[in-house]
mmCIF file of C-alpha atoms in Angstrom:
data_model
loop_
_atom_site.group_PDB
_atom_site.id
_atom_site.type_symbol
_atom_site.label_atom_id
_atom_site.label_comp_id
_atom_site.label_asym_id
_atom_site.label_seq_id
_atom_site.Cartn_x
_atom_site.Cartn_y
_atom_site.Cartn_z
ATOM 1 C CA MET A 171 119.477 104.071 96.265
ATOM 2 C CA THR A 172 118.674 102.192 99.949
ATOM 3 C CA GLU A 173 116.029 100.511 100.974
ATOM 4 C CA GLN A 174 114.417 100.593 104.440
ATOM 5 C CA ALA A 175 111.142 98.999 106.127
ATOM 6 C CA PHE A 176 108.420 101.445 107.700
ATOM 7 C CA ARG A 177 106.050 100.610 110.304
ATOM 8 C CA PHE A 178 103.494 103.831 109.685
ATOM 9 C CA GLY A 179 99.954 104.858 109.266
ATOM 10 C CA ARG A 180 97.694 106.836 111.463
ATOM 11 C CA ALA A 181 97.471 103.688 113.584
ATOM 12 C CA GLY A 182 100.738 102.301 113.128
ATOM 13 C CA HIS A 183 99.368 99.628 111.425
ATOM 14 C CA LEU A 184 100.775 99.561 108.100
ATOM 15 C CA VAL A 185 104.163 97.813 107.048
ATOM 16 C CA GLY A 186 106.003 98.756 103.703
ATOM 17 C CA ILE A 187 109.460 99.004 101.908
ATOM 18 C CA ALA A 188 110.565 101.982 100.821
ATOM 19 C CA GLY A 189 113.262 102.295 98.247
ATOM 20 C CA LEU A 190 114.972 105.982 98.521
ATOM 21 C CA PRO A 191 117.335 107.180 95.897
ATOM 22 C CA SER A 192 120.110 109.261 97.039
ATOM 23 C CA VAL A 193 118.956 112.454 95.847
ATOM 24 C CA VAL A 194 117.752 114.556 98.816
ATOM 25 C CA SER A 195 113.972 115.341 97.502
ATOM 26 C CA ALA A 196 112.099 114.259 94.587
ATOM 27 C CA GLN A 197 108.857 115.880 93.060
ATOM 28 C CA THR A 198 107.228 112.242 91.855
ATOM 29 C CA GLY A 199 106.837 109.155 94.257
ATOM 30 C CA ILE A 200 105.311 105.853 93.210
ATOM 31 C CA ILE A 201 102.966 103.611 95.445
ATOM 32 C CA LEU A 202 102.648 99.929 94.578
ATOM 33 C CA LEU A 203 99.274 98.688 95.718
ATOM 34 C CA ASN A 204 98.616 94.931 96.871
ATOM 35 C CA ALA A 205 97.595 92.345 93.898
ATOM 36 C CA GLY A 206 94.556 90.663 95.513
ATOM 37 C CA LEU A 207 95.844 88.800 98.877
ATOM 38 C CA VAL A 208 99.349 88.622 97.730
ATOM 39 C CA HIS A 209 101.386 90.944 100.061
ATOM 40 C CA ARG A 210 103.699 93.736 99.249
ATOM 41 C CA ILE A 211 106.407 91.761 97.079
ATOM 42 C CA GLY A 212 103.759 91.090 94.157
ATOM 43 C CA PRO A 213 103.258 88.117 92.123
ATOM 44 C CA PHE A 214 106.513 86.503 91.415
ATOM 45 C CA ARG A 215 108.368 89.507 92.981
ATOM 46 C CA LEU A 216 106.960 91.511 90.428
ATOM 47 C CA HIS A 217 106.501 94.803 92.581
ATOM 48 C CA VAL A 218 110.208 94.407 93.689
ATOM 49 C CA ALA A 219 111.432 94.566 90.234
ATOM 50 C CA ILE A 220 109.397 97.211 89.120
ATOM 51 C CA ALA A 221 109.930 99.369 92.654
ATOM 52 C CA ARG A 222 114.024 98.533 92.573
ATOM 53 C CA ARG A 223 114.120 99.716 88.522
ATOM 54 C CA LEU A 224 112.239 103.083 89.219
ATOM 55 C CA SER A 225 113.935 103.702 92.449
ATOM 56 C CA ALA A 226 117.228 103.269 90.597
ATOM 57 C CA ARG A 227 116.296 105.792 88.105
ATOM 58 C CA GLY A 228 115.466 108.505 90.950
ATOM 59 C CA TYR A 229 111.880 107.953 92.000
ATOM 60 C CA PRO A 230 111.134 107.242 95.542
ATOM 61 C CA THR A 231 109.013 104.071 95.787
ATOM 62 C CA LEU A 232 106.984 102.352 98.317
ATOM 63 C CA ARG A 233 105.441 98.814 98.033
ATOM 64 C CA PHE A 234 103.234 98.479 101.046
ATOM 65 C CA ASP A 235 100.342 96.089 102.428
ATOM 66 C CA LEU A 236 97.003 97.295 102.990
ATOM 67 C CA SER A 237 95.334 97.044 106.255
ATOM 68 C CA THR A 238 94.998 93.615 107.202
ATOM 69 C CA LEU A 239 97.013 92.375 104.123
ATOM 70 C CA GLY A 240 100.308 90.785 104.383
ATOM 71 C CA ASP A 241 102.455 92.234 107.405
ATOM 72 C CA SER A 242 99.921 95.037 108.136
ATOM 73 C CA ALA A 243 97.231 94.830 110.883
ATOM 74 C CA ALA A 244 93.727 96.411 111.467
ATOM 75 C CA SER A 245 93.446 99.837 112.066
ATOM 76 C CA ASP A 246 90.823 99.315 114.264
ATOM 77 C CA GLU A 247 88.402 101.942 112.545
ATOM 78 C CA SER A 248 85.004 100.987 111.469
ATOM 79 C CA LEU A 249 85.419 102.429 107.871
ATOM 80 C CA PRO A 250 83.812 100.959 104.548
ATOM 81 C CA ARG A 251 86.218 99.489 102.331
ATOM 82 C CA ALA A 252 86.737 102.124 99.825
ATOM 83 C CA GLN A 253 87.321 104.519 102.755
ATOM 84 C CA GLN A 254 89.855 102.409 104.297
ATOM 85 C CA VAL A 255 91.663 102.337 101.075
ATOM 86 C CA ARG A 256 91.824 106.044 100.571
ATOM 87 C CA ALA A 257 93.204 106.499 103.984
ATOM 88 C CA ASP A 258 95.505 103.826 103.820
ATOM 89 C CA VAL A 259 97.061 104.975 100.158
ATOM 90 C CA ALA A 260 96.901 108.636 101.862
ATOM 91 C CA ASP A 261 98.819 107.338 104.808
ATOM 92 C CA ALA A 262 101.486 106.009 101.985
ATOM 93 C CA MET A 263 102.023 109.288 100.273
ATOM 94 C CA ASP A 264 102.559 111.213 103.722
ATOM 95 C CA LEU A 265 105.139 108.683 104.520
ATOM 96 C CA LEU A 266 107.089 109.193 101.244
ATOM 97 C CA GLY A 267 106.585 113.168 100.905
ATOM 98 C CA LYS A 268 108.298 112.604 104.853
ATOM 99 C CA GLN A 269 111.244 110.786 103.403
ATOM 100 C CA ALA A 270 111.830 111.800 100.215
ATOM 101 C CA GLY A 271 109.966 115.275 99.782
ATOM 102 C CA CYS A 272 107.496 113.818 97.079
ATOM 103 C CA THR A 273 104.494 116.028 96.321
ATOM 104 C CA ARG A 274 102.603 114.144 93.290
ATOM 105 C CA PHE A 275 102.591 110.183 93.230
ATOM 106 C CA VAL A 276 101.805 107.761 90.695
ATOM 107 C CA LEU A 277 99.732 104.648 91.755
ATOM 108 C CA ILE A 278 100.207 101.112 90.125
ATOM 109 C CA GLY A 279 97.868 98.344 90.400
ATOM 110 C CA LEU A 280 97.568 94.934 89.130
ATOM 111 C CA CYS A 281 93.733 93.495 88.847
ATOM 112 C CA SER A 282 91.663 94.448 92.508
ATOM 113 C CA GLY A 283 94.982 96.673 93.067
ATOM 114 C CA ALA A 284 94.183 98.537 89.645
ATOM 115 C CA GLU A 285 90.886 98.560 91.071
ATOM 116 C CA ASN A 286 91.988 100.474 94.229
ATOM 117 C CA ALA A 287 94.581 102.889 92.395
ATOM 118 C CA HIS A 288 91.459 103.679 90.348
ATOM 119 C CA LEU A 289 89.396 104.606 93.384
ATOM 120 C CA VAL A 290 91.916 106.672 94.911
ATOM 121 C CA ALA A 291 92.789 108.602 91.583
ATOM 122 C CA CYS A 292 89.280 109.633 91.397
ATOM 123 C CA SER A 293 89.513 111.768 94.807
ATOM 124 C CA ASP A 294 92.777 112.418 95.804
ATOM 125 C CA PRO A 295 94.383 115.489 94.446
ATOM 126 C CA ARG A 296 98.199 114.666 94.829
ATOM 127 C CA VAL A 297 97.587 111.275 92.590
ATOM 128 C CA ALA A 298 99.398 112.346 89.241
ATOM 129 C CA GLY A 299 99.319 109.561 87.312
ATOM 130 C CA ALA A 300 98.369 105.760 87.482
ATOM 131 C CA ILE A 301 99.238 102.522 85.992
ATOM 132 C CA PHE A 302 96.153 100.010 85.713
ATOM 133 C CA LEU A 303 97.399 96.150 85.317
ATOM 134 C CA ASP A 304 94.594 94.489 84.164
ATOM 135 C CA GLY A 305 92.109 96.558 85.315
ATOM 136 C CA PHE A 306 88.583 97.392 84.043
ATOM 137 C CA ALA A 307 87.484 96.243 80.867
ATOM 138 C CA TYR A 308 84.084 95.207 79.412
ATOM 139 C CA ARG A 309 82.962 93.033 76.658
ATOM 140 C CA THR A 310 81.937 94.267 73.447
ATOM 141 C CA PRO A 311 80.327 93.169 70.566
ATOM 142 C CA GLY A 312 83.801 92.976 68.882
ATOM 143 C CA PHE A 313 85.026 91.119 71.714
ATOM 144 C CA LEU A 314 82.200 88.332 71.349
ATOM 145 C CA LEU A 315 82.869 87.846 67.616
ATOM 146 C CA ARG A 316 86.622 87.208 68.249
ATOM 147 C CA HIS A 317 86.399 85.225 71.561
ATOM 148 C CA TYR A 318 83.322 82.977 69.867
ATOM 149 C CA LEU A 319 83.757 82.964 66.014
ATOM 150 C CA PRO A 320 86.900 80.142 66.354
ATOM 151 C CA LYS A 321 85.151 78.378 68.461
ATOM 152 C CA LEU A 322 81.924 78.222 66.174
ATOM 153 C CA ALA A 323 84.526 77.206 63.304
ATOM 154 C CA ASN A 324 85.876 74.380 65.056
ATOM 155 C CA PRO A 325 83.305 71.208 64.914
ATOM 156 C CA VAL A 326 84.996 69.235 67.830
ATOM 157 C CA ARG A 327 84.593 72.580 70.362
ATOM 158 C CA ILE A 328 81.277 72.754 69.208
ATOM 159 C CA TRP A 329 80.540 68.844 70.226
ATOM 160 C CA ARG A 330 82.797 69.561 73.244
ATOM 161 C CA PHE A 331 80.530 72.520 74.196
ATOM 162 C CA VAL A 332 77.328 70.506 73.503
ATOM 163 C CA HIS A 333 78.261 67.427 75.556
ATOM 164 C CA ARG A 334 79.075 69.512 78.328
ATOM 165 C CA ARG A 335 75.687 71.331 78.432
ATOM 166 C CA LEU A 336 73.855 67.954 78.221
ATOM 167 C CA ARG A 337 75.991 66.089 80.587
ATOM 168 C CA PRO A 338 74.537 66.384 84.731
ATOM 169 C CA SER A 339 77.282 68.472 86.501
ATOM 170 C CA ARG A 340 78.710 66.818 89.828
ATOM 171 C CA GLN A 341 80.996 69.741 90.719
ATOM 172 C CA VAL A 342 80.241 72.140 93.108
ATOM 173 C CA ALA A 343 81.074 75.537 91.441
ATOM 174 C CA ALA A 344 84.249 77.490 92.791
ATOM 175 C CA PRO A 345 84.066 80.704 94.117
ATOM 176 C CA ASP A 346 84.853 83.634 91.936
ATOM 177 C CA PHE A 347 87.472 85.976 93.314
ATOM 178 C CA GLY A 348 87.407 88.245 90.543
ATOM 179 C CA VAL A 349 87.043 92.092 90.539
ATOM 180 C CA VAL A 350 83.453 93.298 90.007
ATOM 181 C CA ALA A 351 83.735 96.055 87.509
ATOM 182 C CA PRO A 352 81.276 99.258 88.263
ATOM 183 C CA PRO A 353 79.050 100.129 85.459
ATOM 184 C CA LEU A 354 81.042 101.045 82.106
ATOM 185 C CA GLY A 355 79.468 104.600 82.029
ATOM 186 C CA GLN A 356 80.754 105.612 85.447
ATOM 187 C CA VAL A 357 84.152 104.159 84.977
ATOM 188 C CA ARG A 358 84.557 106.154 81.827
ATOM 189 C CA GLY A 359 83.073 109.308 83.223
ATOM 190 C CA GLU A 360 85.756 108.928 86.004
ATOM 191 C CA LEU A 361 88.305 108.160 83.731
ATOM 192 C CA ALA A 362 87.340 111.274 81.585
ATOM 193 C CA GLU A 363 87.659 113.262 84.793
ATOM 194 C CA MET A 364 90.978 112.234 85.687
ATOM 195 C CA LEU A 365 92.125 112.908 82.562
ATOM 196 C CA GLN A 366 90.841 116.760 82.616
ATOM 197 C CA ARG A 367 92.540 117.108 86.064
ATOM 198 C CA GLY A 368 95.905 116.525 84.129
ATOM 199 C CA LEU A 369 96.460 112.659 84.912
ATOM 200 C CA LYS A 370 98.687 110.593 82.992
ATOM 201 C CA LEU A 371 96.861 107.206 82.622
ATOM 202 C CA CYS A 372 98.606 103.622 81.415
ATOM 203 C CA PHE A 373 96.678 100.697 80.628
ATOM 204 C CA VAL A 374 98.007 97.276 80.373
ATOM 205 C CA TYR A 375 96.358 93.991 79.633
ATOM 206 C CA SER A 376 97.836 90.922 79.527
ATOM 207 C CA GLY A 377 96.997 87.814 78.018
ATOM 208 C CA GLY A 378 95.373 86.473 81.196
ATOM 209 C CA THR A 379 92.181 88.627 80.583
ATOM 210 C CA SER A 380 91.245 86.821 77.450
ATOM 211 C CA GLU A 381 87.532 85.963 79.231
ATOM 212 C CA TYR A 382 86.808 89.573 78.944
ATOM 213 C CA PHE A 383 89.555 91.674 76.881
ATOM 214 C CA ASN A 384 91.202 90.369 73.860
ATOM 215 C CA HIS A 385 92.351 92.953 71.331
ATOM 216 C CA ARG A 386 93.712 96.130 71.381
ATOM 217 C CA ARG A 387 90.623 97.969 69.775
ATOM 218 C CA GLN A 388 88.568 97.044 72.468
ATOM 219 C CA PHE A 389 89.785 99.577 74.745
ATOM 220 C CA ARG A 390 88.506 102.198 72.224
ATOM 221 C CA GLU A 391 85.062 99.958 71.957
ATOM 222 C CA CYS A 392 84.850 100.561 75.702
ATOM 223 C CA TYR A 393 85.795 103.860 76.697
ATOM 224 C CA GLY A 394 85.676 105.985 73.355
ATOM 225 C CA ALA A 395 87.385 109.438 73.992
ATOM 226 C CA VAL A 396 89.192 108.441 76.585
ATOM 227 C CA ALA A 397 91.234 106.122 74.563
ATOM 228 C CA ASN A 398 92.160 109.141 72.047
ATOM 229 C CA HIS A 399 93.012 111.125 74.631
ATOM 230 C CA PRO A 400 97.137 112.298 74.733
ATOM 231 C CA GLY A 401 97.150 111.738 78.701
ATOM 232 C CA THR A 402 96.418 108.037 77.815
ATOM 233 C CA THR A 403 98.827 105.053 76.949
ATOM 234 C CA LEU A 404 97.664 101.475 75.996
ATOM 235 C CA GLU A 405 99.657 98.492 75.989
ATOM 236 C CA TYR A 406 98.569 94.828 75.176
ATOM 237 C CA PHE A 407 101.051 91.737 76.184
ATOM 238 C CA LYS A 408 98.747 88.927 74.620
ATOM 239 C CA ALA A 409 101.639 86.536 75.102
ATOM 240 C CA ALA A 410 101.944 87.384 79.268
ATOM 241 C CA ASP A 411 99.626 85.692 81.450
ATOM 242 C CA HIS A 412 97.808 87.919 84.097
ATOM 243 C CA THR A 413 100.691 87.364 86.997
ATOM 244 C CA TYR A 414 103.432 87.821 84.427
ATOM 245 C CA ILE A 415 105.221 84.044 85.895
ATOM 246 C CA LEU A 416 107.887 84.282 83.227
ATOM 247 C CA GLU A 417 110.742 86.274 83.515
ATOM 248 C CA GLY A 418 110.931 87.494 80.344
ATOM 249 C CA ASP A 419 107.141 88.541 80.419
ATOM 250 C CA ARG A 420 108.353 90.374 84.125
ATOM 251 C CA GLN A 421 110.943 92.128 82.211
ATOM 252 C CA GLN A 422 108.975 93.522 79.490
ATOM 253 C CA LEU A 423 106.663 95.015 81.635
ATOM 254 C CA VAL A 424 108.768 96.775 83.645
ATOM 255 C CA ASP A 425 110.819 97.946 80.812
ATOM 256 C CA THR A 426 107.537 99.728 79.713
ATOM 257 C CA ILE A 427 107.019 101.056 83.115
ATOM 258 C CA GLU A 428 110.070 102.843 83.095
ATOM 259 C CA ARG A 429 109.415 104.460 79.860
ATOM 260 C CA TRP A 430 106.529 105.436 80.360
ATOM 261 C CA LEU A 431 107.145 107.073 83.537
ATOM 262 C CA LEU A 432 110.276 108.884 81.808
ATOM 263 C CA LEU A 433 108.173 110.405 79.318
ATOM 264 C CA ASN A 434 105.072 111.349 81.043
ATOM 265 C CA LEU A 435 106.264 112.036 84.558
ATOM 266 C CA PRO A 436 110.001 112.643 84.296
ATOM 267 C CA GLN A 437 111.403 112.922 87.810
ATOM 268 C CA VAL A 438 111.843 116.486 89.257
ATOM 269 C CA THR A 439 114.542 116.745 92.075
ATOM 270 C CA ALA A 440 114.544 119.550 94.567
ATOM 271 C CA GLY A 441 116.796 121.331 92.597
ATOM 272 C CA GLY A 442 114.353 121.892 89.454
ATOM 273 C CA SER A 443 116.354 119.142 87.145
ATOM 274 C CA ALA A 444 114.745 116.210 85.639
#
């Protein structure tokens, strides 16, 4: 496996690192998307670890910066954000197609990267699968019970809550940089349509999502038939934080992604072997 830096895209404005296995041509390529404002290495070099493991398994990979993030410049196009993301990812697919012969792709994204992976998977026919790390989820009655009942059973927590409410606030609210999720019905329908098209979907939630996701069964509460579809996989790492700061948690995540890919989208080379 070799790693090579590329400047690419319709305006030559995108920068990425491709991991190219020794095989002449491989069918499935892996695209890793920015997590928020973190550049292409990912939080705590998570994307580097994922890309190198998968490239060693024969999957061409590309970790790159979207327009205006990291080392990538603006494209000088007046495009809405969603259209810009779709165009950037299409350029990334074109690059791996040219360099490694890939014809189908798996998108991997954390947080806002999962949002962008969802956005592209809705419309690009070359997407064969997606791994959503701490992607969309919605508070359900079950979530609220699990979240608040332990607090109600603790008098100290009740007193602190009341005390904070009664005390005048002198703090300025911090800006919220979180992902704004579309309506549940819209996302459920879009996921169902992806599965109908044959996509394989893997949803991974960490303990860092405790403010909106706190149990495996919540996934079924949110998504119903999507959760039961054979093309859907769910993993919940309650002990891990949102950015997988601990090496053991990162290792567990990389192992999980590797197993999922080998099972659901095994690599096929130009000779037709997996």
